[in-house]
Coordinates of C-alpha atoms and ligand atoms in Angstrom, one line a residue:
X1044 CA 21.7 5.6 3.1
X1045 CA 21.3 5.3 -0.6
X1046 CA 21.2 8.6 -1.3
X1047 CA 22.8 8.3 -4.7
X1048 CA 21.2 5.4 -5.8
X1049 CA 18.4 6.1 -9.3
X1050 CA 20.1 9.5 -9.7
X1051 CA 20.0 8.7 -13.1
X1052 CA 16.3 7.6 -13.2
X1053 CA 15.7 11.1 -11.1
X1054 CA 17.1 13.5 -13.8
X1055 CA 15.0 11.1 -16.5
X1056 CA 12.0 11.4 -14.5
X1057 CA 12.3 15.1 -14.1
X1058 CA 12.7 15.7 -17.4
X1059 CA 9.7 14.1 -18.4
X1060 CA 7.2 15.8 -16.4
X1061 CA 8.9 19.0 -17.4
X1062 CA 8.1 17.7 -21.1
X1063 CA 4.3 17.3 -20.3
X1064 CA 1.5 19.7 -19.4
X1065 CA -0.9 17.0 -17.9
X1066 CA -0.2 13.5 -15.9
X1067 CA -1.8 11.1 -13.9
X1068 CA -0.8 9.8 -10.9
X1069 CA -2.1 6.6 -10.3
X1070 CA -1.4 3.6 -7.4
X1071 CA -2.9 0.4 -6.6
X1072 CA -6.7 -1.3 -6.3
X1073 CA -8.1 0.0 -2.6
X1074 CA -5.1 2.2 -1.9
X1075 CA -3.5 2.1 1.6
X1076 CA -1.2 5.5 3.0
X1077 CA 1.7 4.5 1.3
X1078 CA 0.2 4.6 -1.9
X1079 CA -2.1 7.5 -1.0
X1080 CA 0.5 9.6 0.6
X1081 CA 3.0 8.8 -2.7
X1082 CA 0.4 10.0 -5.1
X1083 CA -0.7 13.0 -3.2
X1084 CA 2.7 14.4 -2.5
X1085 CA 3.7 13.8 -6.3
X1086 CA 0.8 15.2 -7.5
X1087 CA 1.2 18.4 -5.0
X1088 CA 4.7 19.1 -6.7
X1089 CA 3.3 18.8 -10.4
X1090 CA 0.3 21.6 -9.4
X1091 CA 3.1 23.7 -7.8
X1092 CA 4.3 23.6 -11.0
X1093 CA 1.6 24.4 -13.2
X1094 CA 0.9 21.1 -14.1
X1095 CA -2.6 19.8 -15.1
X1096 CA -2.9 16.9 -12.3
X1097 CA -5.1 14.1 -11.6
X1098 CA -5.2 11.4 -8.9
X1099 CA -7.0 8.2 -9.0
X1100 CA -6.6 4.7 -7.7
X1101 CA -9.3 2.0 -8.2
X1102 CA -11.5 0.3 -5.4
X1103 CA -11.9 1.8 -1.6
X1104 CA -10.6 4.8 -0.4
X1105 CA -10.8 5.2 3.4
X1106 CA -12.7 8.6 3.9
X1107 CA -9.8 9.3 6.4
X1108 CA -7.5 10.0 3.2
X1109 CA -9.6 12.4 2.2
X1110 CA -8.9 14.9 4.6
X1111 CA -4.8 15.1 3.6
X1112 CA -3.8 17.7 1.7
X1113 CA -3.8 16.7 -2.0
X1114 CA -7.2 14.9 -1.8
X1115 CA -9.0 18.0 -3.8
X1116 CA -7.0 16.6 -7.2
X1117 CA -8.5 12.7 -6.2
X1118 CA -11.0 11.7 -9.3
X1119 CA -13.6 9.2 -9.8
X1120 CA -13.1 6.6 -11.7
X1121 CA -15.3 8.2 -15.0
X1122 CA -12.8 11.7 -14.8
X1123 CA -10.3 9.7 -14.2
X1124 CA -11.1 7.6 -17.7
X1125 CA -11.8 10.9 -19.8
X1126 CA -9.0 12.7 -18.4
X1127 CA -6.6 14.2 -21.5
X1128 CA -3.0 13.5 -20.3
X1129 CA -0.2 12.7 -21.9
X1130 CA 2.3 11.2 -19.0
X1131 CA 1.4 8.7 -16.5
X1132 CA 2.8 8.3 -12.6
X1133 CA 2.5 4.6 -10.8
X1134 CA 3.2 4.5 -7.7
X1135 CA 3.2 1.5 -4.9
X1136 CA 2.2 -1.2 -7.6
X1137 CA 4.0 -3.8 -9.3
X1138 CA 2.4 -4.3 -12.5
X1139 CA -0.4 -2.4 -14.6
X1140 CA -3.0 -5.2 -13.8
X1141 CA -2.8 -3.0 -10.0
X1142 CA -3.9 -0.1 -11.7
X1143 CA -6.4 -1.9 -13.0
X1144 CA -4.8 -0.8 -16.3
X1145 CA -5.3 2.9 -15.5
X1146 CA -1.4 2.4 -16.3
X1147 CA -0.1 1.0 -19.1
X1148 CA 3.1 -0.3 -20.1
X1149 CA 5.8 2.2 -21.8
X1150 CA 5.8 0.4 -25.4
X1151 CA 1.8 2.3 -24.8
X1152 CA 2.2 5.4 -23.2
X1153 CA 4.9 7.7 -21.3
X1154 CA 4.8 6.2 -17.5
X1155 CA 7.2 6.8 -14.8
X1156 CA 6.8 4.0 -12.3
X1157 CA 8.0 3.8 -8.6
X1158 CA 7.8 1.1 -6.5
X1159 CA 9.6 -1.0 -3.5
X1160 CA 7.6 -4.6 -4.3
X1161 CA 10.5 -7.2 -5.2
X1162 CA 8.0 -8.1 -7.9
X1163 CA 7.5 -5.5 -10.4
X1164 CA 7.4 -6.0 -13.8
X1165 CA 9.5 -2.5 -14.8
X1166 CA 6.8 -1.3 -17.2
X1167 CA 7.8 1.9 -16.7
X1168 CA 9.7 4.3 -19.8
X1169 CA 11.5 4.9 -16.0
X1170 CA 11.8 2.6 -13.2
X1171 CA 12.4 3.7 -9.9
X1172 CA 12.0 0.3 -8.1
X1173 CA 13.8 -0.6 -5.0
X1174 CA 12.7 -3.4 -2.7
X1175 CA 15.0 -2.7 -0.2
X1176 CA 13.0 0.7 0.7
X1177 CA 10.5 0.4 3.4
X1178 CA 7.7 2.5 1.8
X1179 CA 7.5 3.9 -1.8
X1180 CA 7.5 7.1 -0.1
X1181 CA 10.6 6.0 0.7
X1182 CA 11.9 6.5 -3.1
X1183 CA 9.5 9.8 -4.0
X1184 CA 11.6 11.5 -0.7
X1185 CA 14.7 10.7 -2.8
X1186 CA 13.4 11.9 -5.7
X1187 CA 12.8 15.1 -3.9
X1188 CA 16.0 15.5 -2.4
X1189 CA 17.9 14.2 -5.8
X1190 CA 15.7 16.8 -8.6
X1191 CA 13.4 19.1 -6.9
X1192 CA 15.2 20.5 -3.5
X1193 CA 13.2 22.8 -1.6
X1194 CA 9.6 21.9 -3.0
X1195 CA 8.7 19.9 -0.2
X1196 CA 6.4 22.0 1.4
X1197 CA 4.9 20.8 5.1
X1198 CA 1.7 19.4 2.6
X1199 CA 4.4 17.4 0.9
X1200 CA 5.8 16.2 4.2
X1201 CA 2.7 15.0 5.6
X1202 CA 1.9 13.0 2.8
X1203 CA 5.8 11.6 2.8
X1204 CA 5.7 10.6 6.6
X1205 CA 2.0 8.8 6.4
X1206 CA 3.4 6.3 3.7
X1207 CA 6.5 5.3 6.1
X1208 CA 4.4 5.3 8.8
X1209 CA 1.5 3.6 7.9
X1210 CA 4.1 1.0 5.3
X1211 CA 6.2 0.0 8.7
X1212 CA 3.2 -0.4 11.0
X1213 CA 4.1 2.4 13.0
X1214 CA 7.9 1.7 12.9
X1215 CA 7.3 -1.8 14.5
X1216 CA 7.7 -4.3 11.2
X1217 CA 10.6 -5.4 10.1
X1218 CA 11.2 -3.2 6.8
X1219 CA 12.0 -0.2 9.4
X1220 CA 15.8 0.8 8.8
X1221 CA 17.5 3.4 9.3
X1222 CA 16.9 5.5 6.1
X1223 CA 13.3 5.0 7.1
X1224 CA 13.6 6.9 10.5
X1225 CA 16.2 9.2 8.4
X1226 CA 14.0 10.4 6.1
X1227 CA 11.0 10.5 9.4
X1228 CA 13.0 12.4 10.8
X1229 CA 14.0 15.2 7.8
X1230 CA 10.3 15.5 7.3
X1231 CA 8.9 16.1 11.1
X1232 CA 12.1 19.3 10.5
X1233 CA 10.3 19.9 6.7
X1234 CA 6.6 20.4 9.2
X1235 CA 5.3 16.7 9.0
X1236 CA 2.5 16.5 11.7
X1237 CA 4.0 13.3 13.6
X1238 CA 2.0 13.3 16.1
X1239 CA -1.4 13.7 15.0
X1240 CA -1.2 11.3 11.7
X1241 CA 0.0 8.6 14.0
X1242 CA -3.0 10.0 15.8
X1243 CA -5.5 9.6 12.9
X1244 CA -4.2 6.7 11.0
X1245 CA -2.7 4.6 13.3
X1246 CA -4.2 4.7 16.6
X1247 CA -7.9 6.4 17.1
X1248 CA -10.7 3.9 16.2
X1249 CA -14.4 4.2 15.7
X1250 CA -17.2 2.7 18.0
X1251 CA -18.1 0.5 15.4
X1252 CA -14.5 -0.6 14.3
X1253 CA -13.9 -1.7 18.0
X1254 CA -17.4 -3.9 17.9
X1255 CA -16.1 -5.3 14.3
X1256 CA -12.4 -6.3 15.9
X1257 CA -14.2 -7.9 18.8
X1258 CA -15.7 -10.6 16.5
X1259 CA -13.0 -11.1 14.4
X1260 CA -10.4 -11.2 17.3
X1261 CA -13.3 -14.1 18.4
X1262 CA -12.8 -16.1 14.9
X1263 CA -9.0 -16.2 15.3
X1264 CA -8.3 -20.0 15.3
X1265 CA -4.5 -21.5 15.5
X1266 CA -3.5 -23.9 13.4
X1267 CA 0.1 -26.0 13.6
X1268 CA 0.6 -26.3 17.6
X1269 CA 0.1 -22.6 17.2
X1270 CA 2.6 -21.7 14.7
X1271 CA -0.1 -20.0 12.0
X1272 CA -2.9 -18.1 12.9
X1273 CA -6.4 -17.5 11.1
X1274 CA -9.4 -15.0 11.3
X1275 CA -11.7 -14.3 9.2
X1276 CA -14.3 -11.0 8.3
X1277 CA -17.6 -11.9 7.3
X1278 CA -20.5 -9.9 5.4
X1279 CA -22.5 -10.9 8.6
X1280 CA -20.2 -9.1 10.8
X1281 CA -19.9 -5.9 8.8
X1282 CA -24.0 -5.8 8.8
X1283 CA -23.9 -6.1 12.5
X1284 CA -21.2 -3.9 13.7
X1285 CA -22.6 -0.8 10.7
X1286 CA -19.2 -1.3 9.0
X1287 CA -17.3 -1.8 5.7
X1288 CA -14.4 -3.8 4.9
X1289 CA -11.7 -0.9 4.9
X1290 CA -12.6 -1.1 8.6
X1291 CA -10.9 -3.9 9.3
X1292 CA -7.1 -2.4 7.9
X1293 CA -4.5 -3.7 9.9
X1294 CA -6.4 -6.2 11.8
X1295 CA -4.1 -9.1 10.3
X1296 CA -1.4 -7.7 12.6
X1297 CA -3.3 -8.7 15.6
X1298 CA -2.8 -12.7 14.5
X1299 CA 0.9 -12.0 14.4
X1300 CA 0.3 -10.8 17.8
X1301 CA 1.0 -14.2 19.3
X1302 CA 4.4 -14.8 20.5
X1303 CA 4.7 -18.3 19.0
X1304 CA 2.9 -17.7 15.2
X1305 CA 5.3 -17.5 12.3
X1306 CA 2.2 -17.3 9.8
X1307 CA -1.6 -15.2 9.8
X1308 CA -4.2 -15.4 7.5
X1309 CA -7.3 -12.7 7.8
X1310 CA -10.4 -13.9 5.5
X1311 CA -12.4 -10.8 3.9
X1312 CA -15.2 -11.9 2.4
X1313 CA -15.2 -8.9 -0.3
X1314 CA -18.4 -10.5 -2.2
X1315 CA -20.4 -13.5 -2.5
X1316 CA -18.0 -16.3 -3.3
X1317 CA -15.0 -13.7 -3.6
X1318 CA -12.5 -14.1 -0.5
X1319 CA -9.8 -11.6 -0.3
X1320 CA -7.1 -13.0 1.8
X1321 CA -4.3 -10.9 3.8
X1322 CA -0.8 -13.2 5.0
X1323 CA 1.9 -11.9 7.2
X1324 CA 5.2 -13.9 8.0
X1325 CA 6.4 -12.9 11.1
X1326 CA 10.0 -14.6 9.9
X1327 CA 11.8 -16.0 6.7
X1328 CA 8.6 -17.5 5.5
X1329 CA 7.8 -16.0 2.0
X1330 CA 4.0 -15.6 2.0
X1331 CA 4.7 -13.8 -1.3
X1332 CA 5.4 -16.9 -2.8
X1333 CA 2.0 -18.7 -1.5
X1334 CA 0.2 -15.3 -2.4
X1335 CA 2.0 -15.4 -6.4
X1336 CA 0.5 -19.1 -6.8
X1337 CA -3.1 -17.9 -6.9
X1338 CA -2.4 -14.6 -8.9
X1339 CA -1.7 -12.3 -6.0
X1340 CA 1.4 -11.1 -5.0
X1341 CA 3.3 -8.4 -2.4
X1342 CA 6.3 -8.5 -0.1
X1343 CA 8.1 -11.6 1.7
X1344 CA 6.4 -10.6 5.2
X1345 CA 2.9 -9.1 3.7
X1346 CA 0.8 -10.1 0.5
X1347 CA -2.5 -10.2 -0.7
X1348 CA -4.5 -12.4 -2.8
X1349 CA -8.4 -12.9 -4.0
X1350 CA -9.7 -16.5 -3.9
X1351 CA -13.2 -17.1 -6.0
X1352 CA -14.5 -19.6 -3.4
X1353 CA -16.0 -19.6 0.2
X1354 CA -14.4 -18.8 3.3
X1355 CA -14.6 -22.6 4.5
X1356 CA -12.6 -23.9 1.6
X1357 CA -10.8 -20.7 1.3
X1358 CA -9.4 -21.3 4.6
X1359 CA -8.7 -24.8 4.0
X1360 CA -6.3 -23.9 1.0
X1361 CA -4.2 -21.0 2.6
X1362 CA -4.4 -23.6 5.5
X1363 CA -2.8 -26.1 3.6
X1364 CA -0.2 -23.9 1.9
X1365 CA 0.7 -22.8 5.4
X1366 CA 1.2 -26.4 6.2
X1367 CA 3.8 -26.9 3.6
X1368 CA 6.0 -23.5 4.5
X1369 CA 6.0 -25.0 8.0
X1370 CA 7.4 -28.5 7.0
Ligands
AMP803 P1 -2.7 -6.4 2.5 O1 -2.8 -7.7 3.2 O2 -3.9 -6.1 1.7 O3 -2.4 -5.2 3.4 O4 -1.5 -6.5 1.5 C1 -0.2 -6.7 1.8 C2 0.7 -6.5 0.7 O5 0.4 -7.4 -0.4 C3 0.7 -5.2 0.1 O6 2.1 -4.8 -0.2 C4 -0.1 -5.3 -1.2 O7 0.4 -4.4 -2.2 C5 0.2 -6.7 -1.6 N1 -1.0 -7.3 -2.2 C6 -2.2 -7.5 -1.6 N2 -3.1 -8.0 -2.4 C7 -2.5 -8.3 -3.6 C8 -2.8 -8.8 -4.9 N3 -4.0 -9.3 -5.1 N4 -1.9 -8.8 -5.8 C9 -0.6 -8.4 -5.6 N5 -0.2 -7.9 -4.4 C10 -1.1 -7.8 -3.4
MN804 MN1 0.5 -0.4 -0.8
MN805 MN1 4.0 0.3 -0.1

């Protein structure tokens, strides 16, 4: 347990908020429960201490985020611009351009950035980077129990247990250690609802998200004597199923599924001629690596990129790249 680890960065951090009346706590393009429940349980501490607060992160928010507590300080993007602060929070995103430059870099502005990908940039005036913690709810959890003791409230712990949660796949991936399940279980004694957030995030499904996996589990194709795995969401199946495209989170685990694939692709076709592409490694492959050469980016075993193409020729390039990881 690296309990000690950033205590420095901790007191630094601390005493910046204290220096500032308002902040904005800010995570990545079409935010997942990590970066959700960091922001929200960051932002609860600042308006338990007076603090003027805003949350925003760019793209698609899952209406199921809504609900958690914290979601009443969640802005649109056109508060989000005019809001006055004068200290900035990042969390779960490696560089500004995540933000969407709602962030900027500290030569700019005062920003405190936390994050666990192995590729930030360390724009932050402080870092609190670790890619060796599962979640970056992970590293806000230390920062609790390092500078502010006693303000996680059961809100707080909620918020805390969704991000390692949701980060390790319901504590099946292979980021899950034992400071993970640690700090799971100090929060379920600090009132985290275990139980029904696995319940809501993880395992209850709409009608319509069932229909939606259906055709995509039907588009899964192999590749490599079976070794990588594809699938693919198309416009034409969100029309027909009544869905949207944050319906289909998680259904790139489903590929990885298969007892002999090392490497999944899902397709998303997020616009005409704009293919956003998921990859999991089930082992030392780097998809990272594969994801960085076409601007995108993320963790050895999960990353993320957007190709400007169709899915066809989409496919054949991730395809390809798969082919050379494979040897
Ligand atoms: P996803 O497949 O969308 O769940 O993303 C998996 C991981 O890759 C997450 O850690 C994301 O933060 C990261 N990621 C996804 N898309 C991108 C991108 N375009 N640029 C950088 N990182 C990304
Ligand atoms: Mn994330
Ligand atoms: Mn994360």
């Amino acid at each position: 347990m690296s309990g000690e680890r950033f205590e420095r960065e901790f007191s630094e951090m601390m005493a910046l908020i204290e220096r500032h009346g308002s902040v904005l706590v800010t995570g990545h393009i079409d935010p997942d429960g990590d970066c959700i429940g960091s922001m929200f349980a960051i932002a609860l501490m600042l308006e338990a201490m007076g603090k003027k607060v805003m949350c925003y992160a760019p793209g698609e928010i899952s209406e199921l985020f809504l609900k958690l507590p914290g979601a009443s300080m969640l802005a649109g993007r056109d508060d989000a611009s005019e809001f006055k602060h004068d200290l900035v929070i990042t969390v779960d995103s490696p560089n500004t351009e995540r933000t969407e430059h709602f962030a900027r870099p500290c030569e700019d502005e005062d920003v405190i950035n936390i994050d666990h990908h192995p590729t930030n940039e360390m724009f932050g005036c402080v870092n609190v980077v670790d890619s060796d913690a599962a979640a970056t709810t992970v590293l806000v959890y230390r920062f609790f129990r390092s500078a502010a003791p006693g303000m996680i409230t059961t809100d707080i712990a909620d918020c805390l247990y969704l991000g390692i949660l949701m980060d390790t796949g319901g504590f099946r991936f292979q980021n899950v250690d034992s400071e993970a399940l640690l700090i799971a279980s100090e929060l379920i004694g600090l009132g985290a609802r275990a139980y029904e957030i696995a319940h809501e995030y993880i395992y209850v499904k709409k009608y319509s998200t069932l229909k939606l996996l259906g055709l995509v589990l039907d588009s899964l194709r192999l590749h490599f004597d079976g070794r990588a795995a594809t699938m693919e969401v198309t416009a034409g199946m969100l029309e027909k199923t009544g869905t949207t495209l944050k319906d289909s989170e998680g259904f790139v685990d489903y590929g990885a599924a298969l007892d002999d694939v090392e490497l999944v692709a899902l397709f998303r076709e997020t616009a005409p001629g704009e293919i956003r592409v998921s990859l999991r490694s089930r082992n030392h492959h780097d998809v990272s690596a594969l994801a960085e050469r076409f601007g995108g980016g993320g963790h050895v075993r999960a990353a993320g990129l957007t190709l400007e193409t169709d899915l066809a020729s989409a496919r054949e390039t991730i395809v390809r790249g798969f082919g050379k990881m494979l040897g």
